[in-house]
Amino acid sequence: MEEGKESMLNNSDSNKHSDFYKASKISFSLEKLLDDFSLWFPKARNYGYTADELYRVEDNAIVTFIPIPIVEDGNYKLWLFCFVRVERMTPRIKNLLLSELSEIFDLSKIANLTHFEHYFIVADVVRGRITPKFGKKSVYVIKADYAYKVYEITAKAILGFIKSFRKNVKYGDDLLALCDELEKFAERMRKRADELKSSTQPSPTHHPSNSNPVETRKKAKTAESREEAEEYLALLEKSRVIK
């Protein structure tokens, strides 16, 4: 990076209040994501890599790789996943950030080994219209309130690829075994998505966004008065019986 050039990652206001691994208010964090992907680290040598080659960490971003059942020149191809956590995102910042990520992680050096690339930018505030980009290089900008979609999209993408692969490839025990591993991993991602989604949905009987302190006090007072009236009527009824 050029000297004096402002970094889109380092310039995030969220850095002023938290470190790289701090979880957001909706229990989403890059640390948890990396922990989920760490499932592949002990298996790295099975596919010709070392654990250190399967992930990189920088400021508020991580890049991690998983092997896929495509072999070229004796090497298993990789699926790149990049996750970024920022406070604010706009179309202009997105483009600058993607360029910076490629430079910071020096992704050009492994371009020949990378088959798919998925970039997820999770932002507290999203300004302007940012359309998702689909394809071998996909880019998603997701509001922090819907961070579960990171897991959801990851699971769907992997399962979709494996479904297509199985239709076209019927040989290679090692490749099919990797398909099984990827399907298990996708189910793990799907489960994480469900857990995160359920933890962020309001209770059916409690809607904090619609609550009004004054109305709440009025309702409580009304309920209390009703209860007192019912107790009074019960006492009157009891006195009649005694008489």
C-alpha positions as MATLAB code, in Angstrom:
seq = 'MEEGKESMLNNSDSNKHSDFYKASKISFSLEKLLDDFSLWFPKARNYGYTADELYRVEDNAIVTFIPIPIVEDGNYKLWLFCFVRVERMTPRIKNLLLSELSEIFDLSKIANLTHFEHYFIVADVVRGRITPKFGKKSVYVIKADYAYKVYEITAKAILGFIKSFRKNVKYGDDLLALCDELEKFAERMRKRADELKSSTQPSPTHHPSNSNPVETRKKAKTAESREEAEEYLALLEKSRVIK';
ca = [
       0.000    0.000    0.000;
       1.262    3.493   -0.811;
       2.705    5.383    2.114;
       0.235    7.852    3.546;
      -2.705    6.232    1.823;
      -5.701    5.927    4.110;
      -6.825    2.369    4.741;
     -10.504    1.493    4.425;
      -9.987   -1.100    7.172;
      -7.960    0.959    9.612;
     -10.229    3.944    9.086;
     -13.314    2.104   10.329;
     -14.853    3.953   13.282;
     -15.574    0.610   14.897;
     -11.830    0.269   15.554;
     -12.007    3.212   17.906;
     -14.279    1.302   20.238;
     -13.341   -2.339   19.819;
     -10.598   -4.674   18.749;
     -10.631   -7.035   15.778;
     -12.378   -9.876   17.573;
     -15.108   -7.981   19.425;
     -18.564   -9.466   18.788;
     -21.338   -7.146   17.722;
     -24.557   -6.666   19.628;
     -26.138   -9.488   17.633;
     -23.481  -12.058   18.572;
     -21.742  -12.022   15.207;
     -17.974  -11.808   15.120;
     -15.090  -12.585   12.818;
     -13.572  -14.657   15.603;
     -16.552  -17.012   15.576;
     -16.419  -17.250   11.800;
     -12.745  -18.113   11.836;
     -13.412  -20.684   14.526;
     -16.010  -22.353   12.302;
     -13.643  -22.428    9.337;
     -10.824  -23.755   11.532;
     -12.447  -27.154   11.021;
     -10.367  -27.349    7.826;
      -6.991  -26.486    9.362;
      -6.153  -29.964   10.736;
      -7.160  -31.451    7.360;
      -5.009  -29.103    5.283;
      -2.210  -31.635    4.645;
      -4.728  -34.085    3.165;
      -5.077  -31.652    0.281;
      -1.471  -30.543   -0.104;
      -1.553  -27.430    2.086;
      -0.511  -26.386    5.578;
      -2.907  -24.945    8.148;
      -1.166  -21.544    7.960;
      -1.870  -21.373    4.238;
      -5.610  -21.673    4.761;
      -6.197  -18.389    6.593;
      -4.938  -14.845    6.967;
      -5.928  -12.132    9.426;
      -5.589   -8.386    9.040;
      -7.310   -5.661   11.085;
     -11.080   -6.121   10.675;
     -10.847   -8.746    7.961;
     -10.063  -12.404    7.526;
      -9.411  -14.489    4.451;
      -9.812  -18.229    4.699;
      -9.720  -21.031    2.148;
     -11.360  -24.411    1.863;
     -10.346  -27.127   -0.643;
     -12.802  -28.199   -3.324;
     -12.915  -31.416   -5.405;
     -11.245  -29.914   -8.473;
      -7.634  -30.925   -9.091;
      -5.434  -29.057  -11.538;
      -1.742  -29.769  -12.111;
      -1.807  -32.019   -9.078;
      -3.203  -29.299   -6.782;
      -6.605  -29.120   -5.156;
      -8.261  -25.861   -6.112;
      -9.379  -23.538   -3.308;
     -12.497  -21.589   -2.466;
     -11.619  -18.194   -1.011;
     -13.880  -16.646    1.614;
     -13.202  -13.118    2.799;
     -15.104  -11.529    5.681;
     -14.875   -7.858    6.586;
     -16.477   -5.975    9.492;
     -16.920   -2.219    9.117;
     -19.129    0.485   10.548;
     -20.277    2.146    7.310;
     -20.448    1.055    3.674;
     -21.225    2.855    0.425;
     -20.756    1.801   -3.221;
     -17.574    3.872   -3.460;
     -16.104    2.505   -0.219;
     -16.936   -1.031   -1.343;
     -14.861   -0.710   -4.516;
     -11.938    0.854   -2.658;
     -12.127   -1.811    0.031;
     -12.049   -4.699   -2.449;
      -8.951   -3.247   -4.103;
      -7.316   -2.810   -0.724;
      -8.106   -6.358    0.366;
      -6.453   -7.792   -2.731;
      -3.366   -5.706   -2.008;
      -3.208   -6.392    1.726;
      -3.612  -10.155    1.401;
      -1.565  -10.307   -1.824;
      -4.261  -12.456   -3.418;
      -2.706  -12.276   -6.869;
      -0.045  -14.766   -5.754;
      -2.630  -17.515   -5.261;
      -4.984  -16.583   -8.093;
      -3.956  -19.718  -10.001;
      -5.091  -21.894   -7.081;
      -8.352  -20.070   -6.405;
     -11.456  -21.322   -8.197;
     -14.165  -19.362   -6.350;
     -14.042  -16.125   -4.360;
     -16.750  -14.983   -1.962;
     -16.478  -11.599   -0.238;
     -18.789  -10.645    2.632;
     -18.782   -7.091    3.965;
     -20.807   -6.748    7.169;
     -21.615   -3.128    7.980;
     -23.594   -1.406   10.718;
     -24.821    1.211    8.241;
     -25.248    0.784    4.469;
     -25.745    3.893    2.332;
     -26.753    3.842   -1.309;
     -27.799    0.949   -3.496;
     -25.254   -1.855   -3.464;
     -26.260   -4.772   -5.674;
     -24.759   -8.191   -4.863;
     -22.331   -9.543   -7.424;
     -22.685  -13.219   -8.331;
     -20.331  -15.583  -10.091;
     -16.906  -17.061   -9.487;
     -16.147  -13.824   -7.643;
     -19.189  -12.934   -5.559;
     -19.507   -9.865   -3.351;
     -22.168   -9.325   -0.691;
     -22.727   -6.275    1.501;
     -24.872   -7.220    4.493;
     -26.255   -5.056    7.293;
     -25.088   -6.215   10.717;
     -28.713   -6.826   11.759;
     -28.846   -9.593    9.144;
     -25.379  -11.030    9.713;
     -26.831  -14.548    9.824;
     -27.033  -14.292    6.023;
     -23.233  -14.672    5.893;
     -23.619  -18.238    7.140;
     -26.803  -18.820    5.136;
     -25.291  -17.740    1.797;
     -22.098  -19.689    2.470;
     -24.074  -22.879    3.147;
     -26.270  -22.484    0.058;
     -23.300  -21.750   -2.196;
     -21.365  -24.817   -1.055;
     -24.362  -27.142   -1.259;
     -25.260  -25.803   -4.697;
     -21.746  -26.433   -5.983;
     -21.591  -29.959   -4.547;
     -24.996  -30.837   -5.974;
     -23.833  -29.783   -9.431;
     -20.476  -31.536   -9.017;
     -22.066  -34.852   -8.048;
     -24.254  -34.767  -11.162;
     -21.230  -34.506  -13.416;
     -18.574  -36.503  -11.558;
     -19.126  -40.123  -10.596;
     -15.542  -41.228  -10.005;
     -12.647  -40.530   -7.654;
     -13.150  -41.758   -4.116;
     -10.982  -38.948   -2.719;
     -12.988  -36.283   -4.560;
     -16.321  -37.743   -3.484;
     -15.059  -38.012    0.103;
     -14.235  -34.297   -0.029;
     -17.783  -33.680   -1.255;
     -19.053  -35.413    1.896;
     -16.826  -33.192    4.051;
     -18.042  -30.058    2.307;
     -21.674  -31.058    2.741;
     -21.116  -31.578    6.473;
     -19.443  -28.189    6.669;
     -22.328  -26.542    4.805;
     -24.790  -28.061    7.263;
     -22.691  -26.635   10.077;
     -22.927  -23.199    8.426;
     -26.673  -23.592    7.982;
     -27.068  -24.491   11.642;
     -25.046  -21.431   12.656;
     -27.300  -19.293   10.467;
     -30.421  -20.656   12.183;
     -28.926  -20.112   15.639;
     -27.888  -16.548   14.878;
     -31.188  -15.745   13.205;
     -33.266  -17.061   16.099;
     -31.148  -15.171   18.639;
     -31.774  -11.873   16.865;
     -35.529  -12.224   16.264;
     -37.823  -10.491   18.802;
     -40.006  -12.631   21.030;
     -43.630  -12.994   19.806;
     -44.824  -11.437   23.055;
     -42.211   -8.690   23.235;
     -41.654   -5.947   20.685;
     -39.116   -3.498   22.107;
     -39.172   -1.315   18.992;
     -42.887   -0.681   19.464;
     -42.784   -0.188   23.201;
     -43.571    3.203   24.722;
     -42.622    3.880   28.365;
     -45.756    5.950   28.992;
     -48.047    3.349   27.412;
     -46.302    0.603   29.338;
     -46.909    2.394   32.649;
     -50.559    3.018   31.717;
     -51.086   -0.645   30.877;
     -49.422   -1.730   34.122;
     -51.585    0.660   36.132;
     -54.732   -0.515   34.339;
     -53.845   -4.137   35.024;
     -53.201   -3.312   38.671;
     -56.554   -1.499   39.007;
     -58.349   -4.393   37.329;
     -56.716   -6.834   39.728;
     -57.724   -4.715   42.740;
     -61.318   -4.499   41.462;
     -61.473   -8.268   40.993;
     -60.154   -8.807   44.520;
     -62.755   -6.344   45.877;
     -65.604   -8.084   44.033;
     -64.342  -11.410   45.338;
     -64.446  -10.069   48.910;
     -68.006   -8.787   48.382;
     -69.078  -12.169   47.073;
     -67.456  -13.869   50.030;
     -69.185  -11.532   52.498;
     -72.543  -12.389   50.938;
     -71.860  -16.081   51.413;
     -70.888  -15.544   55.045;
     -74.060  -13.599   55.707;
];
